[in-house]
Short mmCIF file of C-alpha atoms and ligand atoms in Angstrom, two decimals:
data_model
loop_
_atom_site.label_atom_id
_atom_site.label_comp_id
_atom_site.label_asym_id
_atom_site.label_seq_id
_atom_site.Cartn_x
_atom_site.Cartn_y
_atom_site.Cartn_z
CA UNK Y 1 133.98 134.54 138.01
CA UNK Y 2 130.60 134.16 139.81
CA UNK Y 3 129.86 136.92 142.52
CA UNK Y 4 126.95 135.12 143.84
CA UNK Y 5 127.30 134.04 147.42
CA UNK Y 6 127.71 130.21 148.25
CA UNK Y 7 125.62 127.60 149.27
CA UNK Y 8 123.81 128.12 152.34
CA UNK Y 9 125.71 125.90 155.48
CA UNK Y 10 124.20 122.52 156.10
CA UNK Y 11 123.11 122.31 151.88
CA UNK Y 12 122.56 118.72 150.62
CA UNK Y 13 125.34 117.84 148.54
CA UNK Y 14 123.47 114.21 146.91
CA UNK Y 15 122.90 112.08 144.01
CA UNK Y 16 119.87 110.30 142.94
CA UNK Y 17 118.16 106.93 141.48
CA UNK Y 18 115.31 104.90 141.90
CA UNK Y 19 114.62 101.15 142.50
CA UNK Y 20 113.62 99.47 139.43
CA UNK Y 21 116.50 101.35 137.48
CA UNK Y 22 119.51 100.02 139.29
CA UNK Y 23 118.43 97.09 141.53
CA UNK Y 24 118.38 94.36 139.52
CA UNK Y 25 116.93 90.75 141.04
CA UNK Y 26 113.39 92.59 140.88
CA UNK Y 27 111.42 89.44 142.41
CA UNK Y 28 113.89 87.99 144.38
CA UNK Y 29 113.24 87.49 148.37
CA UNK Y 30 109.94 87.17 147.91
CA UNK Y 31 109.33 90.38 145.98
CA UNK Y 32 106.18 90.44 143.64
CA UNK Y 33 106.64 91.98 140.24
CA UNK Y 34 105.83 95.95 139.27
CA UNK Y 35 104.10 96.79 136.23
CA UNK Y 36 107.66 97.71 135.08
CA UNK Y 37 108.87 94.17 135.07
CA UNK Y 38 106.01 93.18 133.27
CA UNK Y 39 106.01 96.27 130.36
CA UNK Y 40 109.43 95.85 129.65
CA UNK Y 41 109.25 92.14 129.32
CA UNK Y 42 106.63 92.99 126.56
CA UNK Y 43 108.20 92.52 123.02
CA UNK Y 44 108.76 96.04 121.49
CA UNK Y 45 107.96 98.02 124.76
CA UNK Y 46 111.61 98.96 125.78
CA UNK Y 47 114.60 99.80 123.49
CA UNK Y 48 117.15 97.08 122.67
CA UNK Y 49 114.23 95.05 124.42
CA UNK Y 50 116.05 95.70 127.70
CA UNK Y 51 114.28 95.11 130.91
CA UNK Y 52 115.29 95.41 134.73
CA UNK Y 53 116.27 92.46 135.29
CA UNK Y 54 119.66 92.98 136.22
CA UNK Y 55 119.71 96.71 136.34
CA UNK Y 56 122.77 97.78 137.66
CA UNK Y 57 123.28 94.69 140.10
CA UNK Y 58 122.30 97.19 143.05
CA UNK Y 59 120.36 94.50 145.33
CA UNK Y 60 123.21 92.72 145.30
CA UNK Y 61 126.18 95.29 145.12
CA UNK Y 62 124.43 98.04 147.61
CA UNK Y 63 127.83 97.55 149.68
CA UNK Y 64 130.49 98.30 147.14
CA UNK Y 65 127.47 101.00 145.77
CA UNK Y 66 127.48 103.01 149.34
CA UNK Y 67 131.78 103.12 149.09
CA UNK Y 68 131.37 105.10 146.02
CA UNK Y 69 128.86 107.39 147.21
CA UNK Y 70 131.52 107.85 150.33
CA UNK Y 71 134.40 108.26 147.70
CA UNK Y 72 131.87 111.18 146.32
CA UNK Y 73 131.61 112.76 149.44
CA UNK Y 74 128.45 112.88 148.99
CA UNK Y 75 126.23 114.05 152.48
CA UNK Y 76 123.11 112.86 150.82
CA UNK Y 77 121.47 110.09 148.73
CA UNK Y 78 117.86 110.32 147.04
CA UNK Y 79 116.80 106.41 146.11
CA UNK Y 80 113.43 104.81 146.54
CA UNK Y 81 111.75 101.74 147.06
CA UNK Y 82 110.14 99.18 144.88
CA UNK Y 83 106.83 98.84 146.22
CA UNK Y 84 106.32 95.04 145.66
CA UNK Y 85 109.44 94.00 147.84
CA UNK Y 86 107.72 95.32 150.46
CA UNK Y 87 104.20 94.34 149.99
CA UNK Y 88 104.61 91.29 147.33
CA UNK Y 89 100.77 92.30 146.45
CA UNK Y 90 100.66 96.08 147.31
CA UNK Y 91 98.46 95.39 150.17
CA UNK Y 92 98.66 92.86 153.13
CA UNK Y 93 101.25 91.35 154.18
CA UNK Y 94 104.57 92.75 154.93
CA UNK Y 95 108.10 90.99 153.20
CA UNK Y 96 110.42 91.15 155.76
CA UNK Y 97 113.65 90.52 153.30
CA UNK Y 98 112.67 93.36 150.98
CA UNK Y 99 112.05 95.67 153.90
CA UNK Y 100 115.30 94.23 155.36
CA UNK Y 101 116.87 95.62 152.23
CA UNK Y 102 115.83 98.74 152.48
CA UNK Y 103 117.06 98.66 156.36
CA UNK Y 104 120.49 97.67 155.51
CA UNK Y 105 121.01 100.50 152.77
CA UNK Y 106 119.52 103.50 155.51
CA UNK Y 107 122.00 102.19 157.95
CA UNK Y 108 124.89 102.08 155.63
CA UNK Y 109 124.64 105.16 154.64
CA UNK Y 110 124.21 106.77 158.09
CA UNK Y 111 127.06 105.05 158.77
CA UNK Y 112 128.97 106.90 156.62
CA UNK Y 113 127.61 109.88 157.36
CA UNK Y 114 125.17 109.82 154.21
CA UNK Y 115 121.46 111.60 154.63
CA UNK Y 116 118.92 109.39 153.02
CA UNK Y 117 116.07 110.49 151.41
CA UNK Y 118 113.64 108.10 150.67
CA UNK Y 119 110.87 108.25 147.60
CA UNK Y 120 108.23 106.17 147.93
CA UNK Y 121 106.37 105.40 144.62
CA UNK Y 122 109.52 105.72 141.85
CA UNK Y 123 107.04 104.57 139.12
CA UNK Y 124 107.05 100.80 139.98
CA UNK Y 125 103.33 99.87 141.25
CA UNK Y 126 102.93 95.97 141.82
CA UNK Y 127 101.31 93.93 138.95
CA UNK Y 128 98.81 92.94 141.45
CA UNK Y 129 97.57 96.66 142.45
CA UNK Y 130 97.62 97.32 138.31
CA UNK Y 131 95.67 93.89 138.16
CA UNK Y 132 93.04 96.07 140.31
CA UNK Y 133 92.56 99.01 138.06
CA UNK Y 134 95.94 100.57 139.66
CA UNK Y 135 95.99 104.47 140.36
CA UNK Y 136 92.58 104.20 137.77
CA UNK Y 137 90.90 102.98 141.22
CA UNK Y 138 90.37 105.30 143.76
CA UNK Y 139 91.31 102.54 146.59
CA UNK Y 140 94.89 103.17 145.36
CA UNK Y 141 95.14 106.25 147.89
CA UNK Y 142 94.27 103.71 150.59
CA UNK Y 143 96.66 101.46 149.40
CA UNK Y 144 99.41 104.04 148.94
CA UNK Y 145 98.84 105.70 152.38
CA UNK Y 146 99.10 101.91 154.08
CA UNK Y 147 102.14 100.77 152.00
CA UNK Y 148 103.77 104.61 153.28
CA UNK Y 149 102.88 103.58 156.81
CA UNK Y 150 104.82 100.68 156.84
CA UNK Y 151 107.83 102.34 155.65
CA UNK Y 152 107.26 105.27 158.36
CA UNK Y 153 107.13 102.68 160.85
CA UNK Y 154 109.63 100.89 159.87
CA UNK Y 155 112.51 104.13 158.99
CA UNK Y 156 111.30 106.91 160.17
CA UNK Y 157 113.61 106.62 163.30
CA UNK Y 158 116.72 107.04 160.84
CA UNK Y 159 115.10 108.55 157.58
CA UNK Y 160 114.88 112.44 157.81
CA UNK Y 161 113.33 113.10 154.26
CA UNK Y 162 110.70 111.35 152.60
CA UNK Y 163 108.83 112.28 149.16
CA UNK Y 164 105.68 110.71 148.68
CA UNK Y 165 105.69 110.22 144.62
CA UNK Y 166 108.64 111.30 142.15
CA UNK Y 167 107.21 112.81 138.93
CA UNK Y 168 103.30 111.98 139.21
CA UNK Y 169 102.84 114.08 135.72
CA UNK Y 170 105.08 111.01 133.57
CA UNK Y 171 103.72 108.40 135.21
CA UNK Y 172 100.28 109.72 134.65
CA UNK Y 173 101.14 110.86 131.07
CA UNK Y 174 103.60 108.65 129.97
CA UNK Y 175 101.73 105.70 131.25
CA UNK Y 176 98.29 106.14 130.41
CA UNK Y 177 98.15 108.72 127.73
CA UNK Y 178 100.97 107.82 125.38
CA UNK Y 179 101.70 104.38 126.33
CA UNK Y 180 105.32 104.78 126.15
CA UNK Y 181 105.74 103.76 129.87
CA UNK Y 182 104.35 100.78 132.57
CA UNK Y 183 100.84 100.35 132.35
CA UNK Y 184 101.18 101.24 128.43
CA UNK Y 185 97.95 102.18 128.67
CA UNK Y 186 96.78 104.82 126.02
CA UNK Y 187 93.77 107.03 126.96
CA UNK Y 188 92.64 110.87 127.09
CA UNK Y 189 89.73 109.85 129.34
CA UNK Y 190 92.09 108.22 132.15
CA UNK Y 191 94.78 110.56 132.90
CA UNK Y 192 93.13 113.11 134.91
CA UNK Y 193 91.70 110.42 137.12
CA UNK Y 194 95.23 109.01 137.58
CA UNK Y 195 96.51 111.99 138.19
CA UNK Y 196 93.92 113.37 141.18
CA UNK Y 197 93.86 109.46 142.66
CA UNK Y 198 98.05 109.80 142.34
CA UNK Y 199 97.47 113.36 144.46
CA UNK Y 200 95.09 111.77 147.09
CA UNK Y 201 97.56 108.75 147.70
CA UNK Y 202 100.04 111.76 148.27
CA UNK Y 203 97.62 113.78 150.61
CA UNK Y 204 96.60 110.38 152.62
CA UNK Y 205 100.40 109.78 153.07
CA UNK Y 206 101.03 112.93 154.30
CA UNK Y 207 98.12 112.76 156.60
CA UNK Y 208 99.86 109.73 158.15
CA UNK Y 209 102.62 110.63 158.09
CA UNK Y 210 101.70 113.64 160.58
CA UNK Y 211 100.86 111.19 162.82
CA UNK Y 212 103.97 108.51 162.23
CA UNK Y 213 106.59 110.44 161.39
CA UNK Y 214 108.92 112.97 162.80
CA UNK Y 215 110.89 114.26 160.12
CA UNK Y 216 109.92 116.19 156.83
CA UNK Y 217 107.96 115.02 153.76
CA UNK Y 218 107.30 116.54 150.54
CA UNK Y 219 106.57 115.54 146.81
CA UNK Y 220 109.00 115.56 143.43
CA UNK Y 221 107.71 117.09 140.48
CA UNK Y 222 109.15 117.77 137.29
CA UNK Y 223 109.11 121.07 136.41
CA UNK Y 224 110.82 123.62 133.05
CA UNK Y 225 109.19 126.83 131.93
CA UNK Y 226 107.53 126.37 128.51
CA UNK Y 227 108.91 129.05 125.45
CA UNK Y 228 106.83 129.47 122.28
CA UNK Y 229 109.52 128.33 119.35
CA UNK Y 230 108.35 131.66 117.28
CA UNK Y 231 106.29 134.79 117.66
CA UNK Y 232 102.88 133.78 116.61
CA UNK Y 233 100.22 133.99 118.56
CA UNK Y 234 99.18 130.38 118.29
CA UNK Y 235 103.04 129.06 119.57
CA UNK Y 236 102.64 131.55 122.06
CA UNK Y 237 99.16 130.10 123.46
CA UNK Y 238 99.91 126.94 123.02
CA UNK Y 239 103.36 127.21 124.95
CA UNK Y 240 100.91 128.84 128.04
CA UNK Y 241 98.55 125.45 127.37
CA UNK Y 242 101.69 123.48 127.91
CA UNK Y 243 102.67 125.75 131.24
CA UNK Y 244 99.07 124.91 132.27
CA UNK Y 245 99.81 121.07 131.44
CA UNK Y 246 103.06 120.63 132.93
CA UNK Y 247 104.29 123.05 135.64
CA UNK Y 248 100.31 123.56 137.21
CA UNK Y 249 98.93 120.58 137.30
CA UNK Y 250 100.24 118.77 140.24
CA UNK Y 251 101.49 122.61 142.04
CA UNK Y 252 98.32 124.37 142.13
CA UNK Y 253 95.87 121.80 144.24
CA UNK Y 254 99.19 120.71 146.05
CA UNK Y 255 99.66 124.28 147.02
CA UNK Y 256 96.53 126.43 146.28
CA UNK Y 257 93.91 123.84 146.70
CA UNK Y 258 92.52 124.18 143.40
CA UNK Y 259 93.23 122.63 139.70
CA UNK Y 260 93.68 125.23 137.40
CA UNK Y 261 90.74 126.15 135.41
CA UNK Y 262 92.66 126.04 132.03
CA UNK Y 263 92.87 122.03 132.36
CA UNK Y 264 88.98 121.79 131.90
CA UNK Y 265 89.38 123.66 128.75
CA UNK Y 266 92.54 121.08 127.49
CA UNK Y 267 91.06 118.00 128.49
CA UNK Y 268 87.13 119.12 127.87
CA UNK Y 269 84.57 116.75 128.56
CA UNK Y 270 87.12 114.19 129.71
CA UNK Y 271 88.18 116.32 132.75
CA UNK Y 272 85.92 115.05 135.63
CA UNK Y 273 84.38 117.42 138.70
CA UNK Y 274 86.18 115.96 141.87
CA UNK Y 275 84.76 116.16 145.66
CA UNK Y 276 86.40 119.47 147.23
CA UNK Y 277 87.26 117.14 150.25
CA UNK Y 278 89.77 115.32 147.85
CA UNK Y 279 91.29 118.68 147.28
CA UNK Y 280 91.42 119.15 151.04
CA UNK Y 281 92.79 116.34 151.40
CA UNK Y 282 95.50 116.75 148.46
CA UNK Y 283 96.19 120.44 149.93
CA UNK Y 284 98.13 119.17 153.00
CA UNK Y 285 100.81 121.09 154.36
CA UNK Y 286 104.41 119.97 152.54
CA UNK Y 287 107.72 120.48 154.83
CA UNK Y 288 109.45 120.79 150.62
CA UNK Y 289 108.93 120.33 147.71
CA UNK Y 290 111.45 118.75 145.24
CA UNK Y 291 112.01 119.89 142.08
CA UNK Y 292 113.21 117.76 138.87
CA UNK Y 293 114.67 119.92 136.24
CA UNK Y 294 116.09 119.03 133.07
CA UNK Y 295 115.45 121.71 130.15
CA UNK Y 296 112.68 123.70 128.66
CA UNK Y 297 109.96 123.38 126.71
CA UNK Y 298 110.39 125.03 123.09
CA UNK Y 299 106.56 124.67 121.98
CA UNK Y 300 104.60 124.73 118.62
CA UNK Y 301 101.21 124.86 117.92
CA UNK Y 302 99.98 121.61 116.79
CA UNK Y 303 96.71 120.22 116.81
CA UNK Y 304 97.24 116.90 116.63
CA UNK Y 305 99.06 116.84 119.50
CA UNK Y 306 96.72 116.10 122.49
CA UNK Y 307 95.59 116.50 124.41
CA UNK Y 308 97.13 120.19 124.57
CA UNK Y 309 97.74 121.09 121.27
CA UNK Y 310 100.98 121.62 121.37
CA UNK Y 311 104.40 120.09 120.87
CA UNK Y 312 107.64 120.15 121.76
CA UNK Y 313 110.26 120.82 119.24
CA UNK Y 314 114.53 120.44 119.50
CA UNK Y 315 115.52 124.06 119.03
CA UNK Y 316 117.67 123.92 116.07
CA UNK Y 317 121.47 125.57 116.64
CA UNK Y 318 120.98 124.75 120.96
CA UNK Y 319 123.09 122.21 122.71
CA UNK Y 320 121.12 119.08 123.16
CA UNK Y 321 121.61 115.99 125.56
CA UNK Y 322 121.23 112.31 124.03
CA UNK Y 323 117.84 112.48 125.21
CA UNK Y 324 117.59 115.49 122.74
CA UNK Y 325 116.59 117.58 125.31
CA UNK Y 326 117.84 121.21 124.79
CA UNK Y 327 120.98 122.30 127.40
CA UNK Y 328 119.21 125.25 129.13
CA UNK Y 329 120.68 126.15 132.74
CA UNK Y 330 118.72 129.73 132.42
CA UNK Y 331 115.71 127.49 132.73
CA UNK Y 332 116.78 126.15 136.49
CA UNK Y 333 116.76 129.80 138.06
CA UNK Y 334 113.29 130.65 135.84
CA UNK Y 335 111.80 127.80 137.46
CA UNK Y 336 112.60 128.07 140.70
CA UNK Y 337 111.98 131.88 140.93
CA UNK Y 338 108.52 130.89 139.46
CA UNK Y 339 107.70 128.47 142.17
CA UNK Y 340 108.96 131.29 144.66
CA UNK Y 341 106.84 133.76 143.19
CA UNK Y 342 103.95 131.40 142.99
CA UNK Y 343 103.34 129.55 145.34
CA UNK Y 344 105.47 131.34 148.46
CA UNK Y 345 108.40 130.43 150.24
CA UNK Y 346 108.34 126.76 150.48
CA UNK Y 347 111.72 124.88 151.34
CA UNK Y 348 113.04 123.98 147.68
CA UNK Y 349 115.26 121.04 146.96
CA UNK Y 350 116.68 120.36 143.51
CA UNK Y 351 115.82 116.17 144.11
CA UNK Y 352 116.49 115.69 139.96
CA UNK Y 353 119.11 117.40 137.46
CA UNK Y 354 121.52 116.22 134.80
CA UNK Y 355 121.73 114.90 131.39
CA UNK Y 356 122.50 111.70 129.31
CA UNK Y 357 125.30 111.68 126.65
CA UNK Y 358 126.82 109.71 124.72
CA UNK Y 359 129.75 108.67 126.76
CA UNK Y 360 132.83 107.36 125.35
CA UNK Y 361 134.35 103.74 127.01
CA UNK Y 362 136.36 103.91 130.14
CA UNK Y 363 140.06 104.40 129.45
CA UNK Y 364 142.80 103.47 132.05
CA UNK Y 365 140.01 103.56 134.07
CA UNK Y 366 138.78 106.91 133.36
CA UNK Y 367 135.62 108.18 131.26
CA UNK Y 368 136.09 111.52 129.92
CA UNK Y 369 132.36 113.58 129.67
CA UNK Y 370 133.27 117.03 129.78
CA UNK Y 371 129.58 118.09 127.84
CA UNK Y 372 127.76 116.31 131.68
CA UNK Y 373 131.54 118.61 133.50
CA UNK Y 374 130.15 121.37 131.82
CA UNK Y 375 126.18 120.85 132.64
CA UNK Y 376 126.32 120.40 135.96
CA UNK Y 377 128.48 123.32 136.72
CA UNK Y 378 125.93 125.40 134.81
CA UNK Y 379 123.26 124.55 136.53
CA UNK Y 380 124.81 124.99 139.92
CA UNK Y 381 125.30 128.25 139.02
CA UNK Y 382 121.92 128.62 137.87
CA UNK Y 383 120.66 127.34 141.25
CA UNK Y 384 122.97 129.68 143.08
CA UNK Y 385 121.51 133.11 141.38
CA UNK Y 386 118.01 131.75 142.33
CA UNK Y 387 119.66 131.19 145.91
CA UNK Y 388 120.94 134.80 145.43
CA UNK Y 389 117.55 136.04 144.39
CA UNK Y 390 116.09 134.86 148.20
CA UNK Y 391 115.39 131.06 147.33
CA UNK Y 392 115.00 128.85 150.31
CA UNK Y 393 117.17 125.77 148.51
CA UNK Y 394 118.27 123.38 150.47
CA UNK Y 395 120.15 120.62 148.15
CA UNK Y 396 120.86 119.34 145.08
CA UNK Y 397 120.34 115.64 143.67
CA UNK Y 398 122.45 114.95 140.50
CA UNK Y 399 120.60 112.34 137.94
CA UNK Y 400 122.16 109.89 138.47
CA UNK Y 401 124.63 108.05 140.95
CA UNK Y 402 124.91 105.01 138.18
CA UNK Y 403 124.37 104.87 134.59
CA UNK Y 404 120.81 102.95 134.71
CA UNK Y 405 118.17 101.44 133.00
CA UNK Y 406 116.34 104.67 131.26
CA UNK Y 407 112.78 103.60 131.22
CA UNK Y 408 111.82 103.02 127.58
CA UNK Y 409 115.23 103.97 126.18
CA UNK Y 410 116.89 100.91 128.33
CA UNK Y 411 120.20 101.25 128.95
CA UNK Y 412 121.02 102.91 125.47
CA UNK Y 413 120.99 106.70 127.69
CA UNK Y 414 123.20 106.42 130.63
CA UNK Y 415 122.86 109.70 133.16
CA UNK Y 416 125.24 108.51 135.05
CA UNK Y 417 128.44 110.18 137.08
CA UNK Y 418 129.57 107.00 137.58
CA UNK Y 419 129.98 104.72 134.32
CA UNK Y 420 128.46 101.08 134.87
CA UNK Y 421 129.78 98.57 132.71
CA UNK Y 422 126.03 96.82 131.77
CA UNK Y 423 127.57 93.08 131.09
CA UNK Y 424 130.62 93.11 133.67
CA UNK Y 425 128.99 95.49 135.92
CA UNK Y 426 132.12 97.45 136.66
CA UNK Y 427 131.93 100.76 137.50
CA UNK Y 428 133.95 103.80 136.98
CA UNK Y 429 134.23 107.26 137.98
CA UNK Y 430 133.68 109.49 135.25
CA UNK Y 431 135.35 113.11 135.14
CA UNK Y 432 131.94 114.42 136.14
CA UNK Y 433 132.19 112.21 139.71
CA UNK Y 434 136.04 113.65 139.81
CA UNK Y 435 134.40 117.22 139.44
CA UNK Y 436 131.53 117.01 141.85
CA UNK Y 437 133.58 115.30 144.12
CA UNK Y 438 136.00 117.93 144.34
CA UNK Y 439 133.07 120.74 144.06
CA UNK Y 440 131.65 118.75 147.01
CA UNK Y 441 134.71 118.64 149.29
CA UNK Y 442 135.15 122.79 148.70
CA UNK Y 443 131.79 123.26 149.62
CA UNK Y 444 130.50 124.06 146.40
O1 LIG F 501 115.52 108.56 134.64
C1 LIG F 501 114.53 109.50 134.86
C2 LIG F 501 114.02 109.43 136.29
O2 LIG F 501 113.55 108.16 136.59
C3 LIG F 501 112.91 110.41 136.50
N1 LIG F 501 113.29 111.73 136.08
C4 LIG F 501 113.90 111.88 134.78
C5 LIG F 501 115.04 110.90 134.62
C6 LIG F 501 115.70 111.07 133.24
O3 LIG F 501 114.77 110.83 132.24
#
């Protein structure tokens, strides 16, 4: 038995998902399309060839959707918005239905006594922004900051937590270096451009949000400390190129005003000099920051992996997910004590953790998926000996409420706690909703 003390009173007991991987109906009311709808409508770009189209049903089912997060107990819910519902072009004028949408889901879950928290870029820029050079165009933190300022004015009244951008580092490497996600685009000259024009959007935001908003905003990064797989000195420098790549990227001019001077020497004459007023600007004061963890990175030198080097392996004789992504709960309290350490004593929230497997069918209406039982209880443990250790956490997000549309894996990987039947769409409470359900109603 644990001797580390409980969660702190008022902790954020939530789950999490994003718009284009459980709404469904992505241009209906008006809505324009996302570069999502348009990748994964592209032959070959998504597994199975599986698209968003109906998701999870949630633009239509956001009613029976809220009764199961009340059946959780759940005191919080992370989601965000498509983009392109709101603003049909990403700019201009406003769509009252989608925003309507997003109006009726805040009030139900205040109603039953649900805290939103509301991302606003989830990965799903309109076409018609991408059709403009997208984040590659430095008007995107204009756009960004004017698209957020609709939603301020429009929420802000019921919405206490906002987070600008959810995992700028996959949208900006997925989708511009590897090509495995929406724009598809595959570059070593683009992504650090993305990347700073993806941090101004965030810094204009939170500039107007200061003067819109009355609540608290932060950002949602994905973080996990990077291992070398042996003892040689190469694995062992390229695992600190990787730490460089991944955990300091986004956290150093978010929270020291400065990129860190290793990235020049990964990306070399592709990494740009930007205007120190952009890092002013970037450097804004956060009320959190929101952490997405998921594993560690076991790394080996490798040169053809760029642009750092280095790649990750699956640690042979480890429990992995479906995602093959090692099971490593150790990682959770190494991160956040990092950040701690770091960076100071920002307000932490956990806004991503959990895992994919390869659930068996509902039974009598039950799913059995002890391996997701088993990970999630490790992990709160893990966050609760960083919370022991003097970390200001404030909540925890499982991935996912619903099993969902998993980006370029489709719906083969389903995260879910609650099991979503992709051609009836009935859902089911898994063991792991039964178990953080009744970890919930004990107070963790
Ligand atoms: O499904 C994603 C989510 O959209 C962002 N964070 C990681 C999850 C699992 O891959």
């Amino acid at each position: 038995m644990s001797t580390n003390p409980p969660f702190p009173p008022g902790f954020l007991w939530g789950a999490a998902t994003s718009a284009y991987q459980i709404e469904g109906s992505p241009l209906a009311d008006g809505a324009g399309a996302s570069i999502w709808h348009g990748f994964s409508h592209q032959p070959g770009a998504v597994a199975n060839g599986d698209t968003g189209d109906r998701a999870c049903d949630h633009y239509r089912r956001a009613d029976a959707d809220l009764d199961f997060m009340a059946e959780l107990g759940l005191t919080a819910y992370r989601f965000s918005v498509a983009w392109g519902r709101v603003l049909p072009k990403g700019t201009g004028r406003v769509n009252a239905k989608g925003l309507d949408f997003y109006q009726r889901l805040v009030d139900g879950l205040l109603e039953r006594g649900i805290q939103p928290m509301v991302t606003l870029y989830h990965w799903d820029l309109p076409e018609a922004l991408e059709a403009r050079g997208g984040w590659r165009n430095p008007d995107s933190a204009r756009w960004f900051a004017n698209y957020a300022a609709t939603l301020f004015d429009a929420l802000d009244d019921r919405v206490g937590l906002w987070v600008t951008l959810n995992e700028p580092w996959v949208s900006t490497v997925l989708g511009h270096l590897s090509g495995e996600h929406a724009p598809g685009r595959r570059s070593l000259s683009e992504p650090p451009r993305v990347a700073h024009h993806q941090l101004c959007a965030h810094g204009e935001a939170v500039a107007a949000y200061r003067e819109l908003g009355r609540h608290q905003i932060g950002i949602s990064l994905n973080l996990e400390p990077q291992q070398p797989a042996t003892d040689s000195p190469q694995d062992r420098e390229a695992a600190r190129r990787r730490h460089h790549f991944i955990n300091r990227w986004f956290l150093d001019p978010l929270l020291l005003g400065h990129y860190p001077d290793e990235l020049a020497a990964i990306f070399g004459a592709d990494w740009p000099r930007f205007p120190p007023e952009d890092l002013q600007r970037i450097q804004a004061p956060l009320d959190f920051l929101g952490i997405n963890y998921y594993s560690r990175g076991l790394v080996r030198h490798d040169p053809t992996e760029l642009p750092c080097a280095a790649r990750r392996i699956a640690p042979p004789d480890r429990p992995c997910t479906a995602m093959g992504w090692e099971v490593y709960p150790e990682g959770l309290t190494e991160t956040l004590l990092w950040v701690k350490q770091r960076y100071g004593d920002l307000p932490l929230y956990i806004t991503e953790n959990g895992a994919a497997f390869d659930d068996p069918a509902p039974v009598g209406n039950q799913v059995q998926d002890p391996e997701r039982v088993d990970y999630l209880r490790t992990h709160l443990v893990a966050a609760r000996a960083a919370i022991a250790q003097g970390v200001d956490l404030r909540g925890y997000f499982a991935w996912s409420l619903l099993d969902n549309f998993e980006w370029a894996e489709g719906y083969a990987k389903r995260f879910g706690l609650v099991h979503v039947d992709h051609i009836t769409q009935c859902r089911t409470l898994k063991a792991s909703a039964r178990y953080y359900q009744a970890l919930i109603s004990e107070g963790g």
